[in-house]
Coordinates of C-alpha atoms in Angstrom, one line a residue:
Chain A
M22 CA 189.6 94.6 135.1
T23 CA 188.7 95.4 138.7
P24 CA 185.4 93.9 139.6
L25 CA 182.6 96.2 140.9
V26 CA 182.0 93.8 143.8
E27 CA 184.2 91.1 145.0
A28 CA 183.9 88.9 148.1
R29 CA 186.4 86.2 149.1
E30 CA 186.0 83.4 151.7
L31 CA 183.0 85.4 153.0
A32 CA 180.9 84.2 156.0
V33 CA 177.7 86.1 156.8
G34 CA 175.4 85.9 159.7
H35 CA 174.1 87.7 162.8
G36 CA 175.9 88.3 166.1
G37 CA 179.1 86.5 165.0
R38 CA 177.2 83.3 164.1
A39 CA 177.7 82.3 160.5
L40 CA 174.6 81.4 158.4
I41 CA 176.6 80.7 155.3
R42 CA 180.4 80.3 154.9
G43 CA 182.8 80.1 152.0
I44 CA 181.2 82.5 149.6
D45 CA 183.3 83.8 146.7
L46 CA 181.7 86.1 144.2
R47 CA 182.7 88.6 141.6
L48 CA 180.6 91.1 139.7
E49 CA 181.8 92.7 136.5
P50 CA 180.2 95.7 134.8
G51 CA 177.3 94.8 132.6
R52 CA 176.8 91.4 134.2
V53 CA 173.8 90.0 136.1
L54 CA 174.6 87.6 139.0
C55 CA 171.6 85.6 140.2
L56 CA 171.5 84.3 143.7
L57 CA 169.3 81.2 144.1
G58 CA 168.5 79.4 147.3
P59 CA 165.7 78.2 149.5
N60 CA 164.0 80.4 152.1
G61 CA 166.2 81.0 155.1
A62 CA 169.4 80.3 153.3
G63 CA 170.7 83.7 154.2
K64 CA 170.3 85.5 150.8
T65 CA 169.1 88.8 152.4
T66 CA 171.8 88.5 155.1
L67 CA 174.4 88.2 152.4
F68 CA 173.0 91.3 150.6
R69 CA 173.0 93.3 153.9
T70 CA 176.6 92.3 154.4
L71 CA 177.7 93.3 150.9
L72 CA 176.0 96.7 151.5
G73 CA 177.9 97.2 154.7
L74 CA 174.7 97.3 156.8
I75 CA 176.0 94.4 159.0
P76 CA 179.6 93.3 159.4
P77 CA 180.8 90.0 157.9
V78 CA 181.5 87.1 160.2
A79 CA 184.6 86.4 158.3
G80 CA 186.2 87.1 154.9
R81 CA 186.8 90.2 152.7
I82 CA 184.6 92.4 150.6
E83 CA 185.9 94.9 148.1
L84 CA 183.9 97.5 146.1
A85 CA 185.8 98.6 143.0
G86 CA 189.0 97.3 144.6
Q87 CA 188.6 99.2 147.9
P88 CA 188.0 97.3 151.1
L89 CA 184.4 97.8 152.3
P90 CA 185.3 98.7 156.0
R91 CA 187.3 101.7 154.9
L92 CA 184.5 103.3 152.9
S93 CA 182.0 105.8 154.4
R94 CA 178.3 105.3 154.0
A95 CA 178.2 107.8 151.2
Q96 CA 181.1 106.2 149.4
I97 CA 179.5 102.8 149.6
A98 CA 176.3 104.3 148.2
R99 CA 178.2 105.6 145.2
H100 CA 179.5 102.1 144.4
L101 CA 176.5 100.0 145.3
A102 CA 172.8 100.8 145.3
H103 CA 170.0 98.7 146.9
V104 CA 166.6 97.8 145.6
P105 CA 164.6 96.4 148.6
Q106 CA 161.9 93.7 148.2
A107 CA 159.1 96.2 148.4
L108 CA 158.5 99.9 148.9
T109 CA 157.4 100.4 152.5
T110 CA 156.6 103.8 153.7
P111 CA 153.4 105.0 155.4
F112 CA 153.5 108.3 153.5
A113 CA 152.2 109.1 150.1
F114 CA 155.4 110.3 148.4
T115 CA 155.3 110.9 144.7
A116 CA 157.4 108.7 142.5
L117 CA 159.7 111.6 141.7
D118 CA 160.1 112.3 145.5
I119 CA 161.3 108.7 146.0
V120 CA 163.6 108.8 143.0
L121 CA 165.1 112.1 144.1
M122 CA 166.2 110.4 147.3
G123 CA 168.8 108.6 145.2
A124 CA 170.7 111.8 145.0
A125 CA 171.5 111.9 148.8
A126 CA 175.0 110.3 148.5
G127 CA 176.1 113.0 146.1
L128 CA 174.7 116.0 148.1
G129 CA 176.2 117.8 151.1
P130 CA 174.5 117.4 154.5
F131 CA 172.6 120.7 154.2
A132 CA 171.8 120.5 150.5
R133 CA 168.5 119.8 149.0
P134 CA 168.1 118.4 145.5
G135 CA 167.9 121.0 142.8
R136 CA 167.5 121.2 139.0
P137 CA 170.4 118.8 138.1
E138 CA 169.1 116.2 140.6
A139 CA 165.6 116.5 139.3
D140 CA 166.8 116.1 135.7
R141 CA 168.7 113.0 136.6
A142 CA 165.7 111.6 138.5
M143 CA 163.5 112.2 135.5
A144 CA 166.0 110.6 133.2
A145 CA 166.0 107.5 135.5
L146 CA 162.2 107.3 135.3
E147 CA 162.4 107.7 131.5
R148 CA 164.9 104.9 131.2
L149 CA 162.5 102.6 132.9
G150 CA 159.6 103.9 130.8
I151 CA 157.6 105.3 133.7
A152 CA 158.3 109.1 133.3
D153 CA 154.5 109.6 133.1
L154 CA 154.2 108.3 136.7
A155 CA 156.6 111.0 138.2
R156 CA 153.8 113.0 139.9
S157 CA 151.8 109.9 141.0
E158 CA 151.6 109.0 144.6
V159 CA 153.4 105.7 145.1
T160 CA 150.7 104.5 147.4
R161 CA 148.4 104.4 144.4
L162 CA 150.8 102.5 142.1
S163 CA 150.8 98.8 141.3
G164 CA 153.4 96.5 142.8
G165 CA 155.3 96.4 139.5
Q166 CA 155.3 100.1 139.1
R167 CA 156.5 100.6 142.6
Q168 CA 159.4 98.1 141.9
L169 CA 160.3 100.2 138.8
V170 CA 160.3 103.3 141.0
L171 CA 162.7 101.7 143.4
I172 CA 164.9 100.6 140.5
A173 CA 164.8 104.2 139.2
R174 CA 165.9 105.5 142.6
A175 CA 168.9 103.1 142.4
L176 CA 169.7 104.4 139.0
A177 CA 169.5 108.0 140.2
Q178 CA 172.0 107.0 142.9
E179 CA 174.5 106.6 139.9
A180 CA 176.2 103.6 141.5
A181 CA 178.1 101.2 139.3
A182 CA 176.3 98.2 140.7
I183 CA 172.9 97.5 142.1
I184 CA 171.8 94.8 144.5
M185 CA 168.1 93.7 144.1
D186 CA 166.5 91.6 146.8
E187 CA 163.9 89.4 145.0
P188 CA 162.9 92.2 142.7
T189 CA 160.0 90.2 141.2
A190 CA 158.9 88.0 144.1
S191 CA 155.6 89.7 144.8
L192 CA 154.7 90.6 141.2
D193 CA 152.2 89.1 138.8
F194 CA 153.3 87.5 135.6
A195 CA 153.1 90.6 133.4
N196 CA 154.9 92.8 135.9
R197 CA 157.6 90.1 136.3
V198 CA 158.3 90.2 132.6
L199 CA 158.3 94.0 132.6
V200 CA 160.7 94.3 135.5
G201 CA 162.9 91.4 134.2
K202 CA 163.3 93.2 130.9
A203 CA 164.2 96.4 132.6
I204 CA 166.9 94.7 134.6
R205 CA 168.4 93.1 131.5
R206 CA 168.4 96.5 129.7
L207 CA 170.3 98.1 132.7
A208 CA 173.0 95.4 132.5
D209 CA 173.3 95.8 128.7
L210 CA 174.0 99.5 129.3
G211 CA 176.9 98.6 131.7
T212 CA 175.4 98.4 135.2
G213 CA 176.3 95.4 137.3
V214 CA 173.4 93.7 139.0
I215 CA 173.2 91.2 141.8
L216 CA 169.7 89.8 142.3
S217 CA 168.1 87.1 144.3
S218 CA 165.3 85.0 142.8
H219 CA 163.2 82.0 143.6
D220 CA 162.7 81.2 139.9
P221 CA 165.5 79.2 138.1
D222 CA 163.8 79.9 134.8
Q223 CA 164.1 83.7 135.5
A224 CA 167.7 83.2 136.6
A225 CA 168.6 81.4 133.4
A226 CA 166.8 84.1 131.3
L227 CA 168.3 87.1 133.1
G228 CA 171.6 86.0 134.6
D229 CA 175.1 85.8 133.2
H230 CA 176.3 84.1 136.4
A231 CA 174.6 82.2 139.1
L232 CA 175.4 81.5 142.7
L233 CA 173.5 78.6 144.4
V234 CA 173.4 78.7 148.2
N235 CA 171.5 76.7 150.7
R236 CA 171.9 76.1 154.5
D237 CA 174.8 73.8 153.9
G238 CA 176.7 76.6 152.1
P239 CA 177.4 77.4 148.4
I240 CA 176.4 74.6 146.1
A241 CA 177.7 76.0 142.8
S242 CA 178.9 79.2 141.3
G243 CA 179.8 80.3 137.8
P244 CA 178.2 80.9 134.3
V245 CA 174.5 80.1 134.2
S246 CA 174.7 77.3 131.7
R247 CA 177.2 75.4 133.9
T248 CA 175.7 76.1 137.3
L249 CA 172.0 75.8 136.6
T250 CA 172.1 72.0 136.1
A251 CA 169.4 69.5 137.1
D252 CA 171.9 68.0 139.6
N253 CA 172.8 71.3 141.2
L254 CA 169.2 72.5 141.5
S255 CA 168.1 69.1 142.9
R256 CA 170.8 69.4 145.6
L257 CA 170.0 73.1 146.2
Y258 CA 166.3 72.6 146.9
G259 CA 166.3 68.9 148.1
I260 CA 163.8 67.8 145.5
P261 CA 164.3 66.2 142.1
V262 CA 164.6 68.9 139.4
R263 CA 164.7 68.4 135.7
R264 CA 166.1 70.7 133.0
E265 CA 165.0 71.2 129.5
T266 CA 166.1 73.4 126.7
G267 CA 163.2 75.0 125.0
R268 CA 162.8 75.6 121.2
D269 CA 163.8 79.2 121.8
G270 CA 167.1 78.0 123.4
R271 CA 166.0 79.0 126.9
L272 CA 166.5 76.8 129.9
H273 CA 163.4 75.6 131.7
F274 CA 163.2 73.8 135.0
Y275 CA 160.4 71.7 136.5
Chain O
M4 CA 147.1 135.9 163.1
L5 CA 149.7 137.4 165.3
V6 CA 148.2 140.9 164.9
A7 CA 144.7 139.7 165.6
G8 CA 145.9 137.8 168.7
A9 CA 147.6 141.0 169.9
A10 CA 144.5 143.1 169.2
I11 CA 141.8 140.8 170.8
G12 CA 141.4 140.6 174.6
P13 CA 139.7 142.0 177.6
Y14 CA 141.5 145.3 176.9
A15 CA 140.8 145.8 173.2
L16 CA 143.7 147.3 171.2
P17 CA 142.7 148.6 167.7
L18 CA 145.1 147.9 164.9
G19 CA 146.1 151.6 164.7
K20 CA 147.0 151.8 168.3
I21 CA 149.2 148.6 168.0
L22 CA 151.1 150.2 165.2
T23 CA 151.6 153.5 166.9
V24 CA 152.8 151.8 170.1
L25 CA 155.1 149.6 168.1
A26 CA 156.4 152.7 166.3
G27 CA 157.5 154.1 169.7
D28 CA 154.5 156.3 170.7
R29 CA 154.0 156.1 174.4
S30 CA 151.2 158.8 174.7
D31 CA 148.8 156.1 175.9
P32 CA 150.8 154.4 178.7
Q33 CA 148.1 151.9 179.5
A34 CA 147.9 150.6 175.9
A35 CA 151.7 150.4 175.8
T36 CA 151.9 148.4 179.0
V37 CA 149.2 146.0 177.9
L38 CA 150.7 145.5 174.5
L39 CA 154.4 145.3 175.3
N40 CA 154.3 143.5 178.7
I41 CA 151.2 141.3 178.5
R42 CA 149.7 140.8 175.1
L43 CA 152.8 140.7 172.9
P44 CA 154.9 138.3 175.0
R45 CA 151.9 136.0 175.3
V46 CA 151.1 136.0 171.6
L47 CA 154.7 135.4 170.7
A48 CA 154.9 132.6 173.3
A49 CA 151.8 131.0 171.8
A50 CA 153.3 131.2 168.3
L51 CA 156.6 129.7 169.5
V52 CA 155.0 126.9 171.5
G53 CA 152.7 126.0 168.6
A54 CA 155.6 126.0 166.1
A55 CA 157.8 124.0 168.4
L56 CA 155.2 121.3 169.1
A57 CA 154.2 121.0 165.5
A58 CA 157.8 120.9 164.2
A59 CA 158.7 118.2 166.8
G60 CA 155.6 116.2 165.9
A61 CA 156.4 116.4 162.2
A62 CA 160.0 115.3 162.8
Y63 CA 158.9 112.3 164.9
Q64 CA 156.2 111.2 162.5
T65 CA 158.7 111.2 159.7
T66 CA 161.6 109.6 161.5
F67 CA 159.5 107.0 163.3
R68 CA 157.7 106.3 160.1
N69 CA 154.4 106.5 161.9
P70 CA 151.6 109.0 161.3
L71 CA 150.2 108.4 164.7
V72 CA 153.2 109.5 166.7
S73 CA 153.3 112.8 168.7
P74 CA 156.1 114.6 170.3
D75 CA 155.5 112.9 173.7
I76 CA 156.2 109.5 172.3
L77 CA 159.5 109.2 174.2
G78 CA 158.0 110.5 177.4
V79 CA 159.3 114.1 177.2
S80 CA 155.9 115.8 178.1
A81 CA 155.2 113.4 181.0
G82 CA 158.8 113.9 182.3
A83 CA 158.6 117.7 182.0
G84 CA 155.2 117.6 183.6
F85 CA 156.5 115.6 186.5
G86 CA 159.4 118.0 187.1
A87 CA 157.1 121.0 186.9
V88 CA 154.4 119.7 189.3
L89 CA 157.2 118.7 191.7
G90 CA 158.4 122.3 191.5
I91 CA 154.9 123.5 192.4
L92 CA 154.8 121.0 195.3
M93 CA 158.1 122.3 196.6
G94 CA 156.9 125.9 196.3
L95 CA 159.5 126.9 193.8
P96 CA 159.2 130.3 192.0
V97 CA 157.9 130.2 188.5
L98 CA 161.3 130.2 186.8
G99 CA 162.4 127.4 189.1
I100 CA 159.3 125.4 188.1
Q101 CA 160.1 125.9 184.5
A102 CA 163.8 125.0 184.9
L103 CA 162.9 121.8 186.8
G104 CA 160.3 120.8 184.2
F105 CA 162.8 121.5 181.3
A106 CA 165.5 119.4 183.1
T107 CA 163.3 116.5 183.9
G108 CA 161.9 116.5 180.3
L109 CA 165.4 116.2 178.9
L110 CA 166.4 113.7 181.6
T111 CA 163.4 111.4 180.7
V112 CA 164.4 111.1 177.1
A113 CA 168.1 110.6 178.0
L114 CA 166.9 107.8 180.3
V115 CA 164.9 106.3 177.5
L116 CA 167.8 106.4 175.1
G117 CA 170.2 105.0 177.7
L118 CA 167.8 102.1 178.4
T119 CA 167.4 101.4 174.7
L120 CA 171.2 101.3 174.4
A121 CA 171.5 99.0 177.4
L122 CA 168.9 96.6 175.8
R123 CA 171.2 96.6 172.7
G124 CA 168.5 98.0 170.5
T125 CA 170.3 101.2 169.3
G126 CA 168.9 101.0 165.8
Q127 CA 165.7 99.5 167.0
V128 CA 162.9 102.1 166.8
L129 CA 160.3 99.8 168.4
V130 CA 162.5 99.1 171.5
M131 CA 163.0 102.9 171.8
V132 CA 159.3 103.7 171.6
L133 CA 158.4 100.9 174.1
C134 CA 161.0 102.2 176.5
G135 CA 159.5 105.7 176.0
I136 CA 156.0 104.4 176.9
A137 CA 157.4 102.6 180.0
I138 CA 159.3 105.6 181.3
G139 CA 156.4 107.9 180.4
A140 CA 154.1 105.8 182.5
L141 CA 156.5 106.0 185.4
A142 CA 156.5 109.8 185.1
G143 CA 152.7 109.8 184.9
A144 CA 152.6 107.8 188.2
G145 CA 155.0 110.4 189.7
I146 CA 152.5 113.1 188.6
S147 CA 149.6 111.3 190.3
L148 CA 151.7 110.9 193.5
V149 CA 152.5 114.6 193.6
K150 CA 148.8 115.5 193.1
L151 CA 148.0 113.2 196.0
L152 CA 150.6 114.9 198.2
A153 CA 149.8 118.4 197.1
D154 CA 147.9 120.9 199.3
P155 CA 144.3 120.8 197.9
E156 CA 143.6 124.5 198.5
Q157 CA 146.5 126.1 196.7
Q158 CA 148.8 123.7 195.0
L159 CA 146.4 121.2 193.5
P160 CA 144.5 123.7 191.4
A161 CA 147.8 125.2 190.2
I162 CA 149.0 121.7 189.3
T163 CA 145.8 120.7 187.5
F164 CA 145.7 124.0 185.6
W165 CA 149.4 123.6 184.6
L166 CA 148.9 120.1 183.4
M167 CA 146.2 121.2 181.0
G168 CA 148.4 123.9 179.6
S169 CA 148.2 127.7 179.9
L170 CA 150.1 130.8 178.8
A171 CA 148.3 133.0 181.3
G172 CA 151.4 133.9 183.3
V173 CA 153.9 134.2 180.5
K174 CA 156.2 137.3 180.8
R175 CA 158.9 138.6 178.6
A176 CA 161.5 136.9 180.9
D177 CA 160.0 133.5 180.2
L178 CA 160.1 134.2 176.5
V179 CA 163.8 135.2 176.7
A180 CA 164.6 132.1 178.7
T181 CA 162.9 129.7 176.4
L182 CA 163.9 131.1 173.0
P183 CA 167.5 129.8 172.9
A184 CA 166.3 126.2 173.5
L185 CA 163.7 126.5 170.7
L186 CA 166.1 128.0 168.2
I187 CA 168.9 125.5 169.0
G188 CA 166.3 122.8 168.5
I189 CA 164.8 123.9 165.2
A190 CA 168.0 125.1 163.5
P191 CA 169.5 121.6 162.8
L192 CA 166.1 120.3 161.8
L193 CA 165.7 123.1 159.2
L194 CA 169.3 122.7 157.9
L195 CA 169.1 118.9 157.5
R196 CA 165.5 118.7 156.6
W197 CA 165.8 117.0 153.2
R198 CA 168.1 114.3 154.6
I199 CA 165.9 113.7 157.6
G200 CA 163.1 113.0 155.1
L201 CA 165.0 110.0 153.9
L202 CA 164.5 108.3 157.3
A203 CA 160.9 107.8 156.3
M204 CA 162.1 105.0 154.1
G205 CA 163.5 103.0 157.0
D206 CA 167.0 102.7 158.4
D207 CA 168.4 100.1 156.0
E208 CA 167.2 101.9 152.9
A209 CA 168.4 105.3 154.2
R210 CA 171.8 103.8 155.0
A211 CA 172.1 102.2 151.6
M212 CA 171.4 105.6 150.1
G213 CA 174.4 107.0 152.0
I214 CA 172.9 108.3 155.2
D215 CA 174.1 107.6 158.7
A216 CA 170.5 106.8 159.9
T217 CA 171.2 106.0 163.5
R218 CA 173.1 109.2 164.1
L219 CA 170.7 111.4 162.2
R220 CA 167.7 109.9 164.1
L221 CA 169.5 110.6 167.5
L222 CA 170.0 114.2 166.4
V223 CA 166.3 114.6 165.4
I224 CA 165.3 113.1 168.8
A225 CA 167.7 115.5 170.6
C226 CA 166.3 118.5 168.7
A227 CA 162.7 117.6 169.1
T228 CA 163.1 116.8 172.8
L229 CA 164.8 120.2 173.4
M230 CA 162.0 122.0 171.7
T231 CA 159.2 120.1 173.3
A232 CA 160.7 120.3 176.8
A233 CA 161.1 124.1 176.4
A234 CA 157.6 124.4 175.1
V235 CA 156.1 122.3 177.9
S236 CA 158.1 123.9 180.6
M237 CA 156.7 127.3 179.6
A238 CA 153.2 126.5 178.6
G239 CA 152.3 123.2 180.4
V240 CA 151.2 120.1 178.7
I241 CA 149.3 120.9 175.5
G242 CA 148.2 117.9 173.6
W243 CA 147.0 117.4 170.0
V244 CA 149.0 120.2 168.4
G245 CA 152.0 117.9 167.8
L246 CA 149.9 115.1 166.4
M247 CA 147.4 117.0 164.4
V248 CA 149.1 120.0 162.9
P249 CA 151.7 117.9 160.9
H250 CA 148.7 116.1 159.3
M251 CA 147.1 119.5 158.4
A252 CA 150.5 120.6 157.0
R253 CA 150.9 117.4 155.0
L254 CA 147.6 118.0 153.2
V255 CA 149.2 121.3 152.0
T256 CA 152.7 120.2 151.2
G257 CA 152.7 116.5 150.8
P258 CA 154.9 114.2 152.9
R259 CA 158.3 115.5 151.8
F260 CA 159.9 116.6 155.1
D261 CA 161.8 119.5 153.6
R262 CA 158.5 121.1 152.7
L263 CA 156.5 119.7 155.6
L264 CA 158.7 121.1 158.4
P265 CA 158.4 124.8 157.6
A266 CA 154.7 124.4 156.9
A267 CA 154.0 122.5 160.1
A268 CA 155.9 125.2 162.2
L269 CA 153.9 128.0 160.6
I270 CA 150.5 126.3 160.8
G271 CA 151.3 125.3 164.4
A272 CA 152.2 128.9 165.3
G273 CA 149.0 130.2 163.8
F274 CA 146.8 127.5 165.3
M275 CA 148.3 128.1 168.8
V276 CA 147.8 131.9 168.6
L277 CA 144.2 131.3 167.6
V278 CA 143.6 128.8 170.4
D279 CA 145.3 131.0 173.0
T280 CA 143.3 134.0 171.9
A281 CA 140.1 132.0 172.3
A282 CA 141.4 130.7 175.7
R283 CA 141.5 134.2 177.2
T284 CA 138.4 135.7 175.5
I285 CA 135.6 133.1 175.3
A286 CA 134.9 132.9 179.0
L287 CA 135.4 135.1 182.1
M288 CA 138.1 132.7 183.4
E289 CA 141.0 131.4 181.4
V290 CA 140.2 128.2 179.6
P291 CA 143.1 125.7 179.7
L292 CA 144.8 125.3 176.3
G293 CA 144.8 121.5 176.4
I294 CA 141.0 121.5 176.5
L295 CA 140.7 123.9 173.6
T296 CA 143.2 122.2 171.4
A297 CA 141.2 119.0 171.7
V298 CA 137.8 120.7 171.3
L299 CA 139.0 122.7 168.3
G300 CA 141.4 120.1 166.9
A301 CA 139.4 116.9 167.1
P302 CA 136.5 118.0 164.9
V303 CA 138.9 119.6 162.3
F304 CA 140.8 116.4 162.3
V305 CA 137.7 114.2 161.7
W306 CA 136.5 116.6 159.1
L307 CA 139.8 116.3 157.2
L308 CA 139.6 112.5 157.4
A309 CA 136.0 112.6 156.2
R310 CA 137.0 114.6 153.2
G311 CA 139.0 111.6 152.1
A312 CA 142.3 113.3 152.3
R313 CA 144.6 110.7 153.6
P314 CA 148.2 111.6 152.9
W315 CA 149.4 108.2 154.1
S316 CA 148.7 104.7 152.9
E317 CA 146.3 102.4 154.8

C-alpha cells in the first residue's frame, strides 16, 4: 500500500543548515505516529518541511506516492492538513467560520463556501462533538475547545492525513483526555495522524508508531512497544527514565 | 445619504428639483449647473473616497492580522502627500498635482516592498511594516521641507489645507480620472474576498490550507495601495476613515472578510458623504475633512468601545 506520507533520508533545517538528519518515516492510513523529543530538537521544523512550508535540506518527501516539490499548495492541502499548536487570530471568528476555511483547497479562487461546504463543516464539528459551539466566537472558547475547532477545520479540509503540532501541550488534564480521545477516534476511522508530544505516556496511549528525535538525530523509530523503552527515552532526554506496565496494560514512564 | 448630500448646501436643492434635473429637465439652469457640475461630482467623490479608504483599511487589518492598522501603514498617504505638496510648490495645475501625488504614493509602497525583498523578508509582515514606517517618516520629512520652502502667502495655506483633506475643488474630470484606479483596486479584492480572509490566520496556516499567502498578500497590498493613492491624490490626506470604519463594519458583519469588505465600503461611502456635507455647511468657510473625520470619528469610536463591543480578542 502507498503510504500517505513518506520521508527518506530527510534532513530538515533553516537556510540550508540541517537541524536533524537521517529521518525516515512512513504514515499509513488509520495510524498515529508520535514524534517525541526535547525542546529545540526540530520537531516543528520537521512538520513545516513535511507540509512544504520550507524546503528540505536533503532527502525526499512523498505524499501518497507523489514527490512533494511537484505538488501545488492546493494539492498538498488535499493530502495533508495541519493543526497548529494554538489558534492565533486577533479577530472574533465563529467556530463555524474557522472550520469553513478548511474548504479553501477545494474551492476555485473566486468561490465562497456554500451549502455543501457548510454541511461538511458542521459534520466535522459533529464528529468532534462540538456542533453546539458552531456559532460561538472562538475568542470565548476554552483552550481545549479551540483545539477541537482546529482539528475540525483539518477534517473539513478532507485530507487523508493530518499533522498536529503538540495538540495537547497547553491544555489542562480534562481537555488533554478529550482531545486525545478525539485523535484516536479519527485514526480508527481511517485518517493518518502525525503528532508531536512531550508526554511519553500519551504517545504510548495514542500512538501506533513512535519516532524519537533529539539534537543528535533520530534515536529510534518503529512500533510504540519497541521504541518507547526505558533505554531509548533515557537517551532521548538525557535523564534516567523508567518504564512500567500498568494493570490496564498501558505503559507509564517516570 | 447620497441624495441628502446632494440636496444640502449653500444653494439648497429640494428633492423634487433633484429628481426633475436628473430626469433631464433643464428649465432651471442654475439648479442644473449646481447639481450636475458641483454638487453631484462632489458627493460622488466623497462616497468613492470613503469607500476606497474603508475597503483598503479593512483589507490591511485582515491581511496584517492587526486591528490597529490603517491604509497608510506602508507609507502610501505620506508618499502621495509628499508628491502633491511638491506639485503645489512647483506650481503645477491641479491635475498635475494629483498625478504626481498618485505616482509618488505608488512609488513609496513599491520602495517599501523592494526594501523588504532586499532584506530577505518577503514573507515577513513585521519587516514590511517597519520598512513602511521608515519610508513614511522620510516622506513626512520631505513634506516638512516643502512647507519650509513654500511661499507663505499662497502656497503654504494651499499645502496645509490639502494635507488636511478637502473635496472643495473636485470636478467631474477629477472623478473620471480617479474612477479607473479605484475600480481596478477594488475588483480583485471583491472577487477574492473569501480567500483573502484566510490570511487572518497567518501565513503558515493559510498556506497549509492551500493558499499562496505571499502572492495573495502582495495582490492585496497592490490593490489597497492603488485605491488609497487614488483617494489621497483627489481628496488629500483624510485620516481615521480607514482605521475606524472597518471596526464599525465589523460590529455589523463580524470579522469574516467576505462580509466585512462590502459593508466597510458602503459604510465608508456613507460616512464620508456625511462628513463632507458637514464640511461645506457647518461654517462659512470649508472645514478640512481630516479635522471632521477625527472630531466625528473619535467619539463614535470611543462610544463603540465603551459599549463593550470588541470584535477582536484582547
